[in-house]
């Protein structure tokens, strides 16, 4: 499993996100490659992300919000 997280600079959810992912993987006894990328709004729009954080598991966004970018 691969988990990729995109966050805006200064995202207040980063620490809790890291903790929640680590705890979830441990609880479920699942191994995953986890990557965190802090990016700006221009990059978020280019990637068509729906907010911060944007989380992808095996290439699929898990919480689409219907808007593009971090604004």
Tab-separated table of N, CA and C in Angstrom:
chain	number	residue	atom	x	y	z
A	1	UNK	N	0.849	-1.169	0.000
A	1	UNK	CA	0.000	0.000	0.000
A	1	UNK	C	0.895	1.232	0.000
A	2	UNK	N	0.462	2.234	-0.730
A	2	UNK	CA	1.155	3.509	-0.780
A	2	UNK	C	0.197	4.607	-0.351
A	3	UNK	N	0.639	5.435	0.583
A	3	UNK	CA	-0.154	6.578	1.039
A	3	UNK	C	0.653	7.832	0.736
A	4	UNK	N	0.036	8.756	0.011
A	4	UNK	CA	0.688	10.023	-0.320
A	4	UNK	C	-0.191	11.150	0.197
A	5	UNK	N	0.419	12.035	0.979
A	5	UNK	CA	-0.312	13.154	1.575
A	5	UNK	C	0.283	14.468	1.069
A	6	UNK	N	-0.586	15.349	0.617
A	6	UNK	CA	-0.178	16.683	0.192
A	6	UNK	C	-0.756	17.680	1.179
A	7	UNK	N	0.085	18.578	1.663
A	7	UNK	CA	-0.323	19.569	2.641
A	7	UNK	C	0.103	20.953	2.197
A	8	UNK	N	-0.703	21.929	2.555
A	8	UNK	CA	-0.307	23.309	2.305
A	8	UNK	C	0.736	23.713	3.341
A	9	UNK	N	1.511	24.724	3.013
A	9	UNK	CA	2.514	25.212	3.954
A	9	UNK	C	1.801	25.727	5.194
A	10	UNK	N	2.214	25.270	6.354
A	10	UNK	CA	1.604	25.703	7.609
A	10	UNK	C	0.290	25.018	7.934
A	11	UNK	N	-0.038	23.938	7.254
A	11	UNK	CA	-1.290	23.217	7.511
A	11	UNK	C	-1.325	22.779	8.971
A	12	UNK	N	-2.368	23.167	9.679
A	12	UNK	CA	-2.509	22.840	11.085
A	12	UNK	C	-2.797	21.376	11.348
A	13	UNK	N	-3.115	20.625	10.316
A	13	UNK	CA	-3.467	19.212	10.487
A	13	UNK	C	-2.281	18.274	10.321
A	14	UNK	N	-1.108	18.793	9.991
A	14	UNK	CA	0.001	17.908	9.639
A	14	UNK	C	0.384	16.959	10.772
A	15	UNK	N	0.587	17.446	11.968
A	15	UNK	CA	1.044	16.587	13.058
A	15	UNK	C	0.012	15.507	13.392
A	16	UNK	N	-1.245	15.881	13.515
A	16	UNK	CA	-2.283	14.900	13.840
A	16	UNK	C	-2.470	13.907	12.698
A	17	UNK	N	-2.314	14.362	11.460
A	17	UNK	CA	-2.391	13.466	10.311
A	17	UNK	C	-1.306	12.395	10.401
A	18	UNK	N	-0.090	12.818	10.667
A	18	UNK	CA	1.025	11.869	10.790
A	18	UNK	C	0.751	10.862	11.905
A	19	UNK	N	0.261	11.352	13.041
A	19	UNK	CA	-0.042	10.480	14.168
A	19	UNK	C	-1.167	9.506	13.828
A	20	UNK	N	-2.231	10.004	13.217
A	20	UNK	CA	-3.373	9.151	12.874
A	20	UNK	C	-2.998	8.054	11.877
A	21	UNK	N	-2.205	8.408	10.883
A	21	UNK	CA	-1.789	7.403	9.899
A	21	UNK	C	-0.930	6.341	10.581
A	22	UNK	N	0.027	6.755	11.383
A	22	UNK	CA	0.894	5.798	12.068
A	22	UNK	C	0.085	4.884	12.986
A	23	UNK	N	-0.830	5.453	13.755
A	23	UNK	CA	-1.657	4.663	14.668
A	23	UNK	C	-2.566	3.702	13.906
A	24	UNK	N	-3.133	4.162	12.805
A	24	UNK	CA	-4.024	3.314	12.006
A	24	UNK	C	-3.280	2.134	11.393
A	25	UNK	N	-2.102	2.396	10.862
A	25	UNK	CA	-1.318	1.315	10.267
A	25	UNK	C	-0.928	0.287	11.324
A	26	UNK	N	-0.567	0.770	12.503
A	26	UNK	CA	-0.218	-0.143	13.594
A	26	UNK	C	-1.427	-0.952	14.041
A	27	UNK	N	-2.554	-0.285	14.248
A	27	UNK	CA	-3.763	-0.970	14.711
A	27	UNK	C	-4.242	-2.026	13.730
A	28	UNK	N	-4.125	-1.728	12.455
A	28	UNK	CA	-4.592	-2.659	11.419
A	28	UNK	C	-3.499	-3.635	10.984
A	29	UNK	N	-2.308	-3.465	11.536
A	29	UNK	CA	-1.156	-4.305	11.201
A	29	UNK	C	-0.911	-4.328	9.689
A	30	UNK	N	-0.902	-3.133	9.130
A	30	UNK	CA	-0.708	-2.944	7.692
A	30	UNK	C	0.599	-2.200	7.481
A	31	UNK	N	1.357	-2.630	6.497
A	31	UNK	CA	2.564	-1.915	6.121
A	31	UNK	C	2.258	-1.039	4.911
A	32	UNK	N	2.808	0.147	4.922
A	32	UNK	CA	2.587	1.066	3.803
A	32	UNK	C	3.786	1.982	3.648
A	33	UNK	N	4.003	2.393	2.414
A	33	UNK	CA	4.956	3.469	2.148
A	33	UNK	C	4.160	4.755	2.278
A	34	UNK	N	4.599	5.648	3.166
A	34	UNK	CA	3.882	6.896	3.405
A	34	UNK	C	4.794	8.060	3.043
A	35	UNK	N	4.267	8.983	2.239
A	35	UNK	CA	5.027	10.165	1.842
A	35	UNK	C	4.203	11.414	2.138
A	36	UNK	N	4.866	12.429	2.649
A	36	UNK	CA	4.234	13.716	2.947
A	36	UNK	C	4.916	14.786	2.095
A	37	UNK	N	4.103	15.585	1.402
A	37	UNK	CA	4.635	16.638	0.544
A	37	UNK	C	3.973	17.958	0.930
A	38	UNK	N	4.785	18.930	1.332
A	38	UNK	CA	4.290	20.267	1.623
A	38	UNK	C	4.478	21.088	0.356
A	39	UNK	N	3.352	21.575	-0.187
A	39	UNK	CA	3.385	22.267	-1.477
A	39	UNK	C	2.602	23.571	-1.405
A	40	UNK	N	2.793	24.408	-2.402
A	40	UNK	CA	2.057	25.672	-2.452
A	40	UNK	C	0.771	25.510	-3.276
A	41	UNK	N	-0.037	26.559	-3.287
A	41	UNK	CA	-1.332	26.496	-3.963
A	41	UNK	C	-1.188	26.274	-5.467
A	42	UNK	N	-0.153	26.861	-6.058
A	42	UNK	CA	0.065	26.679	-7.504
A	42	UNK	C	0.253	25.203	-7.840
A	43	UNK	N	1.055	24.505	-7.047
A	43	UNK	CA	1.280	23.077	-7.257
A	43	UNK	C	0.008	22.286	-6.967
A	44	UNK	N	-0.754	22.690	-5.937
A	44	UNK	CA	-2.009	22.011	-5.599
A	44	UNK	C	-3.000	22.108	-6.753
A	45	UNK	N	-3.075	23.265	-7.376
A	45	UNK	CA	-3.972	23.442	-8.522
A	45	UNK	C	-3.499	22.580	-9.692
A	46	UNK	N	-2.192	22.572	-9.922
A	46	UNK	CA	-1.647	21.761	-11.020
A	46	UNK	C	-1.943	20.276	-10.817
A	47	UNK	N	-1.934	19.837	-9.566
A	47	UNK	CA	-2.219	18.432	-9.249
A	47	UNK	C	-3.722	18.168	-9.093
A	48	UNK	N	-4.524	19.240	-9.181
A	48	UNK	CA	-5.979	19.166	-9.023
A	48	UNK	C	-6.373	18.582	-7.670
A	49	UNK	N	-5.670	19.033	-6.622
A	49	UNK	CA	-5.978	18.585	-5.272
A	49	UNK	C	-7.220	19.302	-4.756
A	50	UNK	N	-7.883	18.684	-3.793
A	50	UNK	CA	-9.157	19.237	-3.328
A	50	UNK	C	-9.086	19.891	-1.958
A	51	UNK	N	-7.927	20.037	-1.376
A	51	UNK	CA	-7.806	20.684	-0.079
A	51	UNK	C	-6.549	20.238	0.632
A	52	UNK	N	-6.375	20.757	1.831
A	52	UNK	CA	-5.202	20.394	2.624
A	52	UNK	C	-5.653	19.881	3.978
A	53	UNK	N	-5.297	18.675	4.293
A	53	UNK	CA	-4.479	17.772	3.515
A	53	UNK	C	-5.287	17.033	2.458
A	54	UNK	N	-4.629	16.641	1.393
A	54	UNK	CA	-5.201	15.739	0.386
A	54	UNK	C	-4.461	14.418	0.541
A	55	UNK	N	-5.219	13.350	0.706
A	55	UNK	CA	-4.635	12.043	1.009
A	55	UNK	C	-5.027	11.052	-0.074
A	56	UNK	N	-4.019	10.374	-0.599
A	56	UNK	CA	-4.235	9.371	-1.638
A	56	UNK	C	-3.756	8.018	-1.133
A	57	UNK	N	-4.590	7.008	-1.282
A	57	UNK	CA	-4.199	5.640	-0.970
A	57	UNK	C	-4.204	4.872	-2.280
A	58	UNK	N	-3.052	4.348	-2.619
A	58	UNK	CA	-2.868	3.637	-3.889
A	58	UNK	C	-3.417	4.444	-5.066
A	59	UNK	N	-3.147	5.757	-5.044
A	59	UNK	CA	-3.503	6.627	-6.150
A	59	UNK	C	-4.901	7.189	-6.145
A	60	UNK	N	-5.736	6.815	-5.158
A	60	UNK	CA	-7.114	7.301	-5.116
A	60	UNK	C	-7.302	8.238	-3.927
A	61	UNK	N	-7.808	9.440	-4.213
A	61	UNK	CA	-8.048	10.403	-3.140
A	61	UNK	C	-9.170	9.888	-2.248
A	62	UNK	N	-8.953	9.954	-0.944
A	62	UNK	CA	-9.948	9.366	-0.039
A	62	UNK	C	-11.008	10.340	0.451
A	63	UNK	N	-10.775	11.642	0.341
A	63	UNK	CA	-11.776	12.603	0.780
A	63	UNK	C	-11.898	13.766	-0.195
A	64	UNK	N	-12.367	13.517	-1.385
A	64	UNK	CA	-12.510	14.637	-2.325
A	64	UNK	C	-13.520	15.653	-1.785
A	65	UNK	N	-13.194	16.942	-1.946
A	65	UNK	CA	-14.027	18.008	-1.437
A	65	UNK	C	-14.690	18.826	-2.527
A	66	UNK	N	-14.392	18.541	-3.772
A	66	UNK	CA	-15.064	19.219	-4.878
A	66	UNK	C	-14.465	20.531	-5.325
A	67	UNK	N	-13.384	20.993	-4.700
A	67	UNK	CA	-12.733	22.220	-5.151
A	67	UNK	C	-11.289	21.886	-5.478
A	68	UNK	N	-10.663	22.772	-6.236
A	68	UNK	CA	-9.283	22.537	-6.650
A	68	UNK	C	-8.388	23.574	-5.999
A	69	UNK	N	-7.290	23.135	-5.432
A	69	UNK	CA	-6.321	24.034	-4.782
A	69	UNK	C	-6.516	24.069	-3.290
A	70	UNK	N	-5.657	24.806	-2.620
A	70	UNK	CA	-5.702	24.876	-1.166
A	70	UNK	C	-6.451	26.087	-0.658
A	71	UNK	N	-6.814	27.012	-1.504
A	71	UNK	CA	-7.480	28.243	-1.057
A	71	UNK	C	-8.849	27.978	-0.520
